[in-house]
Coordinates of C-alpha atoms (C1' of nucleotides) in Angstrom, one line a residue:
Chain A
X1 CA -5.8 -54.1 17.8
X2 CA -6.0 -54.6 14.3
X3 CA -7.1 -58.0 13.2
X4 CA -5.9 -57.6 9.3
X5 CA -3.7 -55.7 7.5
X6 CA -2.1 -55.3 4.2
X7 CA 1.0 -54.2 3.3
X8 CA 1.4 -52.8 -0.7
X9 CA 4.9 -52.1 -1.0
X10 CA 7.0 -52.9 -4.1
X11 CA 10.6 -52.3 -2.4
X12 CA 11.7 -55.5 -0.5
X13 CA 13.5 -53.1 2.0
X14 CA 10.6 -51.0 3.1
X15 CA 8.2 -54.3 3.0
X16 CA 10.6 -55.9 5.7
X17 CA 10.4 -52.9 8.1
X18 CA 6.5 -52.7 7.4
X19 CA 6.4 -55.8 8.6
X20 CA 8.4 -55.5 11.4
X21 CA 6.9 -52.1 12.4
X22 CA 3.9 -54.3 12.6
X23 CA 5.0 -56.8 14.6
X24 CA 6.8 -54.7 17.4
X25 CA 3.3 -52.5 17.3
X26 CA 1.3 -56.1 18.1
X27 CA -0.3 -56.9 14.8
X28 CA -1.0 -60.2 14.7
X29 CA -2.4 -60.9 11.2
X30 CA -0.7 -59.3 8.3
X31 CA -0.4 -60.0 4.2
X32 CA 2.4 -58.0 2.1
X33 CA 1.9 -57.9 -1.8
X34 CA 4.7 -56.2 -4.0
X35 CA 1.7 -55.6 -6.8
X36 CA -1.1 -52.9 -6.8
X37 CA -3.1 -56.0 -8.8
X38 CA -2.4 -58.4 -5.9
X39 CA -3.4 -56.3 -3.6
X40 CA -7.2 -55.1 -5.2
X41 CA -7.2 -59.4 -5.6
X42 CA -6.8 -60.1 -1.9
X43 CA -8.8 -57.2 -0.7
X44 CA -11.7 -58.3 -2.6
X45 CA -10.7 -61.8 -1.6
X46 CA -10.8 -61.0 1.6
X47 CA -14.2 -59.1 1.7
X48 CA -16.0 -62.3 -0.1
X49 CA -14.6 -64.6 2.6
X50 CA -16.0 -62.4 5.6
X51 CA -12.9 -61.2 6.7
X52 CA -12.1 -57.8 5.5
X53 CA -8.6 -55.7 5.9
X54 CA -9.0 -53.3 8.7
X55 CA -6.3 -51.5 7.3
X56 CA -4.4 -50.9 4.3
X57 CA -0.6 -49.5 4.3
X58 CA 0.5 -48.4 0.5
X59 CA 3.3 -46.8 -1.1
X60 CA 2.4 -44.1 -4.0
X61 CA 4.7 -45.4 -6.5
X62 CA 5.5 -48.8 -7.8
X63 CA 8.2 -49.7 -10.4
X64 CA 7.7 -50.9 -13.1
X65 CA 8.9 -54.4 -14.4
X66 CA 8.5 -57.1 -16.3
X67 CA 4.9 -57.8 -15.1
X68 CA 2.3 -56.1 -16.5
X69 CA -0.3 -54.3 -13.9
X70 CA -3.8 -52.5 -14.4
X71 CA -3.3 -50.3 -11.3
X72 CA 0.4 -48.9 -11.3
X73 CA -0.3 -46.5 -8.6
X74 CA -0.8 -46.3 -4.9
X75 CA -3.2 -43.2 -5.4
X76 CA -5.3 -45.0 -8.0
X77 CA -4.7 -48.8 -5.6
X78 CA -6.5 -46.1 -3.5
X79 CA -9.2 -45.3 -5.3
X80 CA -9.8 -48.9 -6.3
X81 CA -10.1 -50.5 -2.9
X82 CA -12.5 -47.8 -1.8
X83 CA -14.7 -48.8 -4.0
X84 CA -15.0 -51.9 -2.4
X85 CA -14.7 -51.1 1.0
X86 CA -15.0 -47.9 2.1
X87 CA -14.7 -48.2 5.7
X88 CA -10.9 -49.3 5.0
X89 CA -8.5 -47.5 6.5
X90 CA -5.5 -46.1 4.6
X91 CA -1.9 -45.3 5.9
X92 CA 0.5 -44.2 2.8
X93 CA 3.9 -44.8 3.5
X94 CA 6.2 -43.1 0.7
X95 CA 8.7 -41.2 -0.2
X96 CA 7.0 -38.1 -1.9
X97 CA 7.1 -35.0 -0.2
X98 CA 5.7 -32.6 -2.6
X99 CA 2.7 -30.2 0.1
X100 CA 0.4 -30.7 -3.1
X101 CA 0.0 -34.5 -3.3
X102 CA 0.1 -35.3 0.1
X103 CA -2.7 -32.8 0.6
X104 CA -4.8 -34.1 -2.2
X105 CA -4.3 -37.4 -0.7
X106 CA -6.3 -36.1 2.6
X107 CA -9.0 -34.1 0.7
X108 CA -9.2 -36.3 -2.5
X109 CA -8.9 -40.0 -1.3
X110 CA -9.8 -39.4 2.2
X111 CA -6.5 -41.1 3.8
X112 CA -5.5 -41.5 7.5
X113 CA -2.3 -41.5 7.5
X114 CA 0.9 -40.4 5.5
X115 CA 4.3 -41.3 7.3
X116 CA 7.0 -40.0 4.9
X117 CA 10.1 -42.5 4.5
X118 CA 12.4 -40.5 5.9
X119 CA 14.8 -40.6 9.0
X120 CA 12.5 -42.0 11.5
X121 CA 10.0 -43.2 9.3
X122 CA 9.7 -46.2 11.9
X123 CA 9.1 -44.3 14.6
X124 CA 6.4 -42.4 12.6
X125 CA 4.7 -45.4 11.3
X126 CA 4.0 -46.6 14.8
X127 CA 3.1 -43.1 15.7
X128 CA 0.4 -43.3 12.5
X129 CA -0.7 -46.8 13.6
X130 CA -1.6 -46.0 17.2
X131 CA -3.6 -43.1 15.7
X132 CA -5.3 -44.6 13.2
X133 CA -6.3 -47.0 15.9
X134 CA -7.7 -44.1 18.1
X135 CA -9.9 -43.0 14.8
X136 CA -7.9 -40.0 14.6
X137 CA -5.3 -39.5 11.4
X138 CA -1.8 -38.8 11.4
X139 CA 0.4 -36.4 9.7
X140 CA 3.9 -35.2 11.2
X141 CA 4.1 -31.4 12.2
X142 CA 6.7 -31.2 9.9
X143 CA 4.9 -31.9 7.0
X144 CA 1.8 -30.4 7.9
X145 CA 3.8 -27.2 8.3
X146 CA 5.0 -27.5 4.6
X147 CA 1.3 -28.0 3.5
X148 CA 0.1 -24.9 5.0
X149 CA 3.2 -22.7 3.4
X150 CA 2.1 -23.9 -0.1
X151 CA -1.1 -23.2 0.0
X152 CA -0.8 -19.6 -0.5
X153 CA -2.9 -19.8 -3.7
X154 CA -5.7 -22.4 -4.2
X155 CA -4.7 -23.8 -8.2
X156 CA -8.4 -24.2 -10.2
X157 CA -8.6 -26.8 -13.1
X158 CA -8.3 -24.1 -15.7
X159 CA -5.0 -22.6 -14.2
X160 CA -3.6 -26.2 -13.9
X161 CA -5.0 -26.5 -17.9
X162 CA -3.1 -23.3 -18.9
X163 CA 0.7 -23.9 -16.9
X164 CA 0.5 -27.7 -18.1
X165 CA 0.4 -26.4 -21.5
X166 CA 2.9 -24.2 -20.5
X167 CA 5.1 -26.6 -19.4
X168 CA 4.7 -28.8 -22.2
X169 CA 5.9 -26.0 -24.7
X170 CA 2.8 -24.9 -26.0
X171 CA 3.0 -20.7 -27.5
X172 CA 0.6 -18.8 -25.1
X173 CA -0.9 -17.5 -28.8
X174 CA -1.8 -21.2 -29.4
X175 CA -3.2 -21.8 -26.0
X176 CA -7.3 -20.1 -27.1
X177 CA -7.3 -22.5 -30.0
X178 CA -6.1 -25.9 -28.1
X179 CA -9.0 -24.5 -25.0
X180 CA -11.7 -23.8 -27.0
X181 CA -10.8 -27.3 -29.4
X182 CA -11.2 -28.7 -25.9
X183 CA -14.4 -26.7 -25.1
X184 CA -12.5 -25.0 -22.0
X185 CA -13.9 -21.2 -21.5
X186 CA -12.5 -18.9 -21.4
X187 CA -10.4 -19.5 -24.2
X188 CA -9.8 -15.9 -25.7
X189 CA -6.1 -14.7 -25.4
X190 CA -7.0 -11.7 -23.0
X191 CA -8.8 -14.2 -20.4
X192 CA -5.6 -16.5 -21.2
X193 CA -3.1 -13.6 -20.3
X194 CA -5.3 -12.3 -17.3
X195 CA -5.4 -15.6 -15.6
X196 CA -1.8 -16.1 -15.8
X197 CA -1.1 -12.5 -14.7
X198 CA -3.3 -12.9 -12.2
X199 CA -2.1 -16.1 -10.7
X200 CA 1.5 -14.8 -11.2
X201 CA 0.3 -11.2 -9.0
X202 CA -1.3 -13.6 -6.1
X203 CA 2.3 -15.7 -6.1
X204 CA 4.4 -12.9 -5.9
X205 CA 6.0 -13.8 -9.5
X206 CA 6.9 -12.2 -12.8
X207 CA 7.8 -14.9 -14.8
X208 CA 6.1 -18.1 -16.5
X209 CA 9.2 -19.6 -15.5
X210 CA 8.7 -18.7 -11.9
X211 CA 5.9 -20.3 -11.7
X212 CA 6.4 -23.9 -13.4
X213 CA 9.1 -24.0 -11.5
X214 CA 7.0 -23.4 -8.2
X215 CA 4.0 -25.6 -9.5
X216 CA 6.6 -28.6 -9.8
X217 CA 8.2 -27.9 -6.6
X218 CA 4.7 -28.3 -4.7
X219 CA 3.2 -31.1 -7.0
X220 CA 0.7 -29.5 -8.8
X221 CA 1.8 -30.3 -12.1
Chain B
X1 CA 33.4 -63.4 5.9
X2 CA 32.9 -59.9 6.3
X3 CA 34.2 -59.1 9.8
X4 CA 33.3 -55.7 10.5
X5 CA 30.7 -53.7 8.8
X6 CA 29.0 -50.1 9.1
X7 CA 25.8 -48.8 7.5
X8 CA 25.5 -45.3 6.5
X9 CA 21.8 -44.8 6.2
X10 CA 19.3 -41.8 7.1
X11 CA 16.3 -43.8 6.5
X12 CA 15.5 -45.8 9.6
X13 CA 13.1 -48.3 7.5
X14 CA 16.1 -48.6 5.7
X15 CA 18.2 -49.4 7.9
X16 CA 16.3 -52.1 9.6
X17 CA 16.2 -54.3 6.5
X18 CA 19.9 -53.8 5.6
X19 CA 21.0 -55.2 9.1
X20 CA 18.7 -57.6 8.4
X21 CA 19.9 -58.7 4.9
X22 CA 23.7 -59.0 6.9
X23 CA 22.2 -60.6 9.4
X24 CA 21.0 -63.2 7.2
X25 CA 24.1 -63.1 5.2
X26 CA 25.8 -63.7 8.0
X27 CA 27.9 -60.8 9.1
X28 CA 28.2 -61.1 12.6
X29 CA 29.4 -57.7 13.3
X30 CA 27.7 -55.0 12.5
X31 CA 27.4 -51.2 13.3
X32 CA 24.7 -48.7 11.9
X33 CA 24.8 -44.6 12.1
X34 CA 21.6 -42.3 10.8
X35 CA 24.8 -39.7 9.5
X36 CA 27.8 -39.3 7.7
X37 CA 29.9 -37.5 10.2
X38 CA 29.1 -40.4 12.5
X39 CA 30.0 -42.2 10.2
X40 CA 33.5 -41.2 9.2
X41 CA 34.3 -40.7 12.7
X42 CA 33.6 -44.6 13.4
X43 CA 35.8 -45.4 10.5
X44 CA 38.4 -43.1 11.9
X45 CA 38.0 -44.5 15.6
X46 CA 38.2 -48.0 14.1
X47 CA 41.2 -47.4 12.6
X48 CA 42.7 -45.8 15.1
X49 CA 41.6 -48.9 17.6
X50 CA 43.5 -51.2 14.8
X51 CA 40.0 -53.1 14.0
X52 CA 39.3 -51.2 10.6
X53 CA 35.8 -51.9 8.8
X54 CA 35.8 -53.9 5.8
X55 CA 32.8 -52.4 4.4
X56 CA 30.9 -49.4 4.5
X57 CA 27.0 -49.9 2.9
X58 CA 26.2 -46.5 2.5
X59 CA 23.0 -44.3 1.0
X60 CA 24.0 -41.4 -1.5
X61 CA 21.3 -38.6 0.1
X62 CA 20.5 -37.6 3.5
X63 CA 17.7 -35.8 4.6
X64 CA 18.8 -32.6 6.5
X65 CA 17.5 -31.8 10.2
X66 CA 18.2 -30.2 13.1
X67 CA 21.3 -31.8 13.7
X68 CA 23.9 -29.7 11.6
X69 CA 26.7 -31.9 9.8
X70 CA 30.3 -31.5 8.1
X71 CA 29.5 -33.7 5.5
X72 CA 25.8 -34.3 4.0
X73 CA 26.1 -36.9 1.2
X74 CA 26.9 -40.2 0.4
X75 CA 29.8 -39.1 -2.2
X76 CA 31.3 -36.8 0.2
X77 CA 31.7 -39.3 3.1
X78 CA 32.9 -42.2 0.6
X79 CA 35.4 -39.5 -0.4
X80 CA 36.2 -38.6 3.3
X81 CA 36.4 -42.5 3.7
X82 CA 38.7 -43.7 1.0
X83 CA 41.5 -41.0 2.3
X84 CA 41.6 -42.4 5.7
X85 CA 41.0 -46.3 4.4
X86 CA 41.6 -46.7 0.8
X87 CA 41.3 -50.1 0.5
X88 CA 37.6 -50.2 2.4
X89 CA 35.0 -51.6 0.5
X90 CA 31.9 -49.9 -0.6
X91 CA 28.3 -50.5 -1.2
X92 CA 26.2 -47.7 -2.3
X93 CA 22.6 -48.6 -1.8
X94 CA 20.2 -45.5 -2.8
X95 CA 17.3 -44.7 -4.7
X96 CA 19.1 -43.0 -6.8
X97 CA 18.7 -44.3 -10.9
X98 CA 20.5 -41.6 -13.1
X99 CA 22.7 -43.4 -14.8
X100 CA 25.6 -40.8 -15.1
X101 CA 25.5 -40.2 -11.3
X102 CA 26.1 -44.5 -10.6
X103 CA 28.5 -44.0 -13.7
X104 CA 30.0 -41.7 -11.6
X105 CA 30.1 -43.6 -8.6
X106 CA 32.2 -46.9 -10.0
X107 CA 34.5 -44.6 -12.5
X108 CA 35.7 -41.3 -10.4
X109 CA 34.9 -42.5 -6.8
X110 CA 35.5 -46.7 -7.5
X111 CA 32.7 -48.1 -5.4
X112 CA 32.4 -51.8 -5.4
X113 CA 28.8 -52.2 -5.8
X114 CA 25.5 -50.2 -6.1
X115 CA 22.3 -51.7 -5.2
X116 CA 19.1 -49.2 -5.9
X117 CA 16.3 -49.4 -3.4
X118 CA 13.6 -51.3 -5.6
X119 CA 11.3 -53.9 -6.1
X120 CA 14.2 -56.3 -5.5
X121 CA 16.5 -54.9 -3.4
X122 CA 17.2 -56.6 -0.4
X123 CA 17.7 -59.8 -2.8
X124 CA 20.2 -57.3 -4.6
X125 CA 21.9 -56.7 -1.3
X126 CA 22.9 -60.1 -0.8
X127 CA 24.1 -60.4 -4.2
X128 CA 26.1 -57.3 -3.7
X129 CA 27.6 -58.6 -0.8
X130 CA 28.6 -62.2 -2.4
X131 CA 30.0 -60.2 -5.4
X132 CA 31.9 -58.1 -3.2
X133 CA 33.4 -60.8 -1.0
X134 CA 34.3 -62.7 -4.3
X135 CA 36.3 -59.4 -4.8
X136 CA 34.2 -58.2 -7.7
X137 CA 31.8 -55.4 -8.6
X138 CA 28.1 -55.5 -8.8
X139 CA 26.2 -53.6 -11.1
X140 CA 22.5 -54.9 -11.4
X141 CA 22.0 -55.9 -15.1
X142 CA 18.9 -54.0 -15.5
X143 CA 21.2 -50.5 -14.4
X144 CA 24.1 -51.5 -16.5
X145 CA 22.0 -51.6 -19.4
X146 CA 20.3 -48.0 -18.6
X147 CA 24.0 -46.9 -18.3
X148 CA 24.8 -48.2 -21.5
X149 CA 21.5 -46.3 -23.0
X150 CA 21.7 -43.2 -21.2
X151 CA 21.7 -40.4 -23.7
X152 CA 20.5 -38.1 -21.8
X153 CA 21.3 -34.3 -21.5
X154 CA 24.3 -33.7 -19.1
X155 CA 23.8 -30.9 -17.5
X156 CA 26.9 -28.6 -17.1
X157 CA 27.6 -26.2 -13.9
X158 CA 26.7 -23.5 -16.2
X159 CA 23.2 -24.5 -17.8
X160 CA 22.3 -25.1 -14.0
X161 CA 22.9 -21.1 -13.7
X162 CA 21.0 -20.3 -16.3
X163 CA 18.4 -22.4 -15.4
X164 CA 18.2 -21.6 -12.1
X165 CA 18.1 -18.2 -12.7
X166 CA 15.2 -18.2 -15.0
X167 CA 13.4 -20.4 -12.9
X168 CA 13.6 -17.8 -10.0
X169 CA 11.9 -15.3 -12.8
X170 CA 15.1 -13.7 -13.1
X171 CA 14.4 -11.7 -17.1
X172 CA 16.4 -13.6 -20.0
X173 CA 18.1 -9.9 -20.6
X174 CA 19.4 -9.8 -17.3
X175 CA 21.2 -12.5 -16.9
X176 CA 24.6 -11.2 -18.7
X177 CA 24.8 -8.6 -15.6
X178 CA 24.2 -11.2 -13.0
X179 CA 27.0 -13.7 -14.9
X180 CA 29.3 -10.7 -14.9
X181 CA 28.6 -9.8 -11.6
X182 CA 29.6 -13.5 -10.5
X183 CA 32.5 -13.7 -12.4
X184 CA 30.9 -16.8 -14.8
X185 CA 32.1 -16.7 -18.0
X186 CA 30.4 -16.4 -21.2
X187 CA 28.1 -13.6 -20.0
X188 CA 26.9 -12.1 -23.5
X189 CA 23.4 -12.3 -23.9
X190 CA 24.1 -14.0 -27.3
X191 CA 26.0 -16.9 -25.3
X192 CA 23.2 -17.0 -22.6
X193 CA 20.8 -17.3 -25.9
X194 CA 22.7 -19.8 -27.5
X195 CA 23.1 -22.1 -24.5
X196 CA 20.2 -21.8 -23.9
X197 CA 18.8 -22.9 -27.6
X198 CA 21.6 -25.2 -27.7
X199 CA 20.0 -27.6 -24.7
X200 CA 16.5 -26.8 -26.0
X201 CA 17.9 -28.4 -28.7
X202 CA 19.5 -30.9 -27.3
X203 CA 16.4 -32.3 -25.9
X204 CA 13.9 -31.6 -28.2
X205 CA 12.2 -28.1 -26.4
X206 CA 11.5 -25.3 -27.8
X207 CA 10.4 -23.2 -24.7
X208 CA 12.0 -22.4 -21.5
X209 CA 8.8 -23.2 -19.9
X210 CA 9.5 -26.6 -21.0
X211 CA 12.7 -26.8 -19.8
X212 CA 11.8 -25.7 -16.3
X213 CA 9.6 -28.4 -15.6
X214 CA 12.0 -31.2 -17.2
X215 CA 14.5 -29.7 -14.9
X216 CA 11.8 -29.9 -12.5
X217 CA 11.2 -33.6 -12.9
X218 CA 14.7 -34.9 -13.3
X219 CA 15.9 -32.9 -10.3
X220 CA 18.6 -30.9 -12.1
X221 CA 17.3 -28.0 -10.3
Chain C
dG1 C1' -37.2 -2.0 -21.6
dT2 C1' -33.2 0.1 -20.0
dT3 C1' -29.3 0.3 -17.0
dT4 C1' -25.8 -1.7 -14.4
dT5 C1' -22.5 -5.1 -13.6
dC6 C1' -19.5 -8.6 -14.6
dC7 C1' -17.1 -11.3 -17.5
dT8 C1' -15.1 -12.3 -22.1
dT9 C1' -12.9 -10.9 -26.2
dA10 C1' -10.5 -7.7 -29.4
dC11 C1' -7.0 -4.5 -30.5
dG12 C1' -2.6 -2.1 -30.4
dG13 C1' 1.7 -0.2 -28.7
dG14 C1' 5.9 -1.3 -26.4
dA15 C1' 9.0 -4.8 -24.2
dA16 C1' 11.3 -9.1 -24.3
dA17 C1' 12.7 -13.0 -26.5
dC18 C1' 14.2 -15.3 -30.7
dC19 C1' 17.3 -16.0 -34.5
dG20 C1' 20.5 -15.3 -38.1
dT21 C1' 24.6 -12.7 -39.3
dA22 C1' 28.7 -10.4 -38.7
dA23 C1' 32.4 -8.6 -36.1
dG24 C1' 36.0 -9.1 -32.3
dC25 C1' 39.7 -11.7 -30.2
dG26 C1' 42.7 -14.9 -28.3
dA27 C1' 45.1 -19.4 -29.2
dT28 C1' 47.5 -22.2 -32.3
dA29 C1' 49.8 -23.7 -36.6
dG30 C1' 52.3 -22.7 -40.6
Chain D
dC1 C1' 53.9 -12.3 -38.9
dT2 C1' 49.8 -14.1 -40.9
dA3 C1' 46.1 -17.3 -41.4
dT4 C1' 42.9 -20.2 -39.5
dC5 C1' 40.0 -21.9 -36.0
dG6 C1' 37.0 -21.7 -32.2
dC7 C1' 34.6 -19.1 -29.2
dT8 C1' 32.4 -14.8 -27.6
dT9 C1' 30.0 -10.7 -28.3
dA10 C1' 27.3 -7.2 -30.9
dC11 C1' 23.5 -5.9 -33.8
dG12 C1' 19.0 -5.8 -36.2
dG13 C1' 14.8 -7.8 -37.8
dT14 C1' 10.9 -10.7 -36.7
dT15 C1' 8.0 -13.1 -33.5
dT16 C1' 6.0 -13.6 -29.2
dC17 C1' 4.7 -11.8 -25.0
dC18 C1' 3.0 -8.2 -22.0
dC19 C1' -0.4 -4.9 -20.6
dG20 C1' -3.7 -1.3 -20.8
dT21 C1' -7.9 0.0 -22.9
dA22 C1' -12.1 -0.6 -25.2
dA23 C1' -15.9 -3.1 -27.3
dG24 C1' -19.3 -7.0 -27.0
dG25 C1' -22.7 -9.7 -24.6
dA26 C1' -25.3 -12.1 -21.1
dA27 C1' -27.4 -11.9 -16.6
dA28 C1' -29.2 -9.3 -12.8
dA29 C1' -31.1 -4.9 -11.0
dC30 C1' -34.0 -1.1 -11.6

DNA sequence: GTTTTCCTTACGGGAAACCGTAAGCGATAG
DNA sequence: CTATCGCTTACGGTTTCCCGTAAGGAAAAC
């Protein structure tokens, strides 16, 4: 079984059934913070003192209030705490569902587990635990179905570069001169014009709209 | 005290920690559904049985699945609800933070109290539920005050056709045809450019691009 | 050294979007 | 009945976008 685990988790609600996931699954030891900060502190804490996490459970997003953090993210919390312990394991228990950032999350961060807060997001967690356990990771069918539909076309840097601008109002006839101020190449007009045709042919779309619409549906952007 | 109470909520993490907070409230009787048509027909049944429910804690959006229902929202059931019991009492508790939609909620549907899930919110809960008791509202201050502020963009029925319909690539020329064709008046492609310049406007965009991906973010469409 | 290939950039014609102005038209008031 | 107002629609000029074609240039092949 698990000797230590951390709960990051800024709602109360979801904290309290973390917990008590843990408990019916036959954790013995666990911590709960409601801070990304508080949880780097005790992980490192922990390390120092000999006694490391064995696993880490996070949510992606954490409110902000009235007290200031230097990590405000569960992906960057991520990041952080592998730095100090690799070996961690990491189950993210959230409510995002966009194929995109769950899938970075896998390939990126090198997570275990995701368990979406959902209907029987319980259920699931347990499920995740028990895998993790085995050394295996955990992601529900469902989900894992949704992933593969959105990859139909793999998004490079660059394209991300040109439909952020895009997004953010940006004239494609201003787009060479903010790429090449930025030392992007290509940053003539044509290549400009030809990527986004050429994305837009691989999708299936016609329009710029089309496609910030579909890059904010899957989480790209 | 409360004597009878039923929770409304898809989210079994959720769920858990509001039978908790009652629990430690001290409701003694409690009942909990996973969906609104269960939901409305425990009210029913319980009125019917001449033991009514005094409150109904509900969530504001459920997750779809394989289990096809009548009524899929939070608002619908509370509006199902109040015709069989007017004088129930309700507690919306949802992640929900745009402040017209919990305008809404207290002004055309009169809810008693709306907790959202955050950082706080099983605290809120109990708050809630005192306020409620004491036959009063409860608003947290921190959402009153984002009501007060919101000056956002309200959307109207028609800007979300327009929208919609560019985000699905649909050409800016050939929307007249399509309002005509649906009967959605004005359908000039003057008025279709105006509206459309008119919330660009409104929010500080100049491209549709732009538009799309606020839509996007704020879940409009 | 020349040719081929691949990629980037430049150019130009036509389509769509943008924007200001004017005309149409129904509702209402005088 | 006429005038005014508010809203919708029509029109035309300008800008931007779209798209095909061709020129430039570097690396690899011959």
């Amino acid at each position: 079984m698990f000797n230590k685990v951390l709960i990051a988790e800024d709602h109360e609600s979801s904290n309290i059934s973390i917990r008590k996931a843990l408990e019916d699954f036959g954790v013995l030891s666990n911590d709960y913070v409601y801070y990304c900060d508080d949880a780097l502190t005790r992980i490192s804490h922990a390390i120092r003192s000999g006694k490391p996490y064995d696993l880490l459970i996070t949510d992606l997003s954490f409110d902000e209030d009235d007290t200031p953090q230097k990590i405000s993210s569960g992906t960057e919390l991520i990041k952080a705490v592998k730095e100090f312990q690799p070996d961690i394991k990491i189950l993210v228990f959230s409510a995002e569902s966009k194929p995109a950032t769950i899938d970075n999350l896998f390939k990126e961060l090198s997570i275990d587990a995701f368990v979406r807060k959902a209907r029987r997001d319980v259920t699931e967690l347990k499920l995740a635990l028990e895998a993790i356990f085995n050394k295996k990771t955990y992601l529900s069918t469902e989900l894992r179905r949704s992933i593969q539909l959105s990859n139909t076309y793999e998004f490079k840097e660059y394209d991300i570069v040109l439909i952020t601008s895009l997004s953010k109002g940006m004239l494609q006839k201003d787009i060479p001169g903010y790429l090449e101020k930025k030392q992007i190449k290509p940053y003539g007009l044509s290549s400009v014009e030809k990527r986004l045709n050429y994305i837009k042919e691989a999708l299936n779309f016609t329009k710029n709209e089309q496609l910030i619409a579909f890059c904010k549906d899957i989480g790209v952007i």
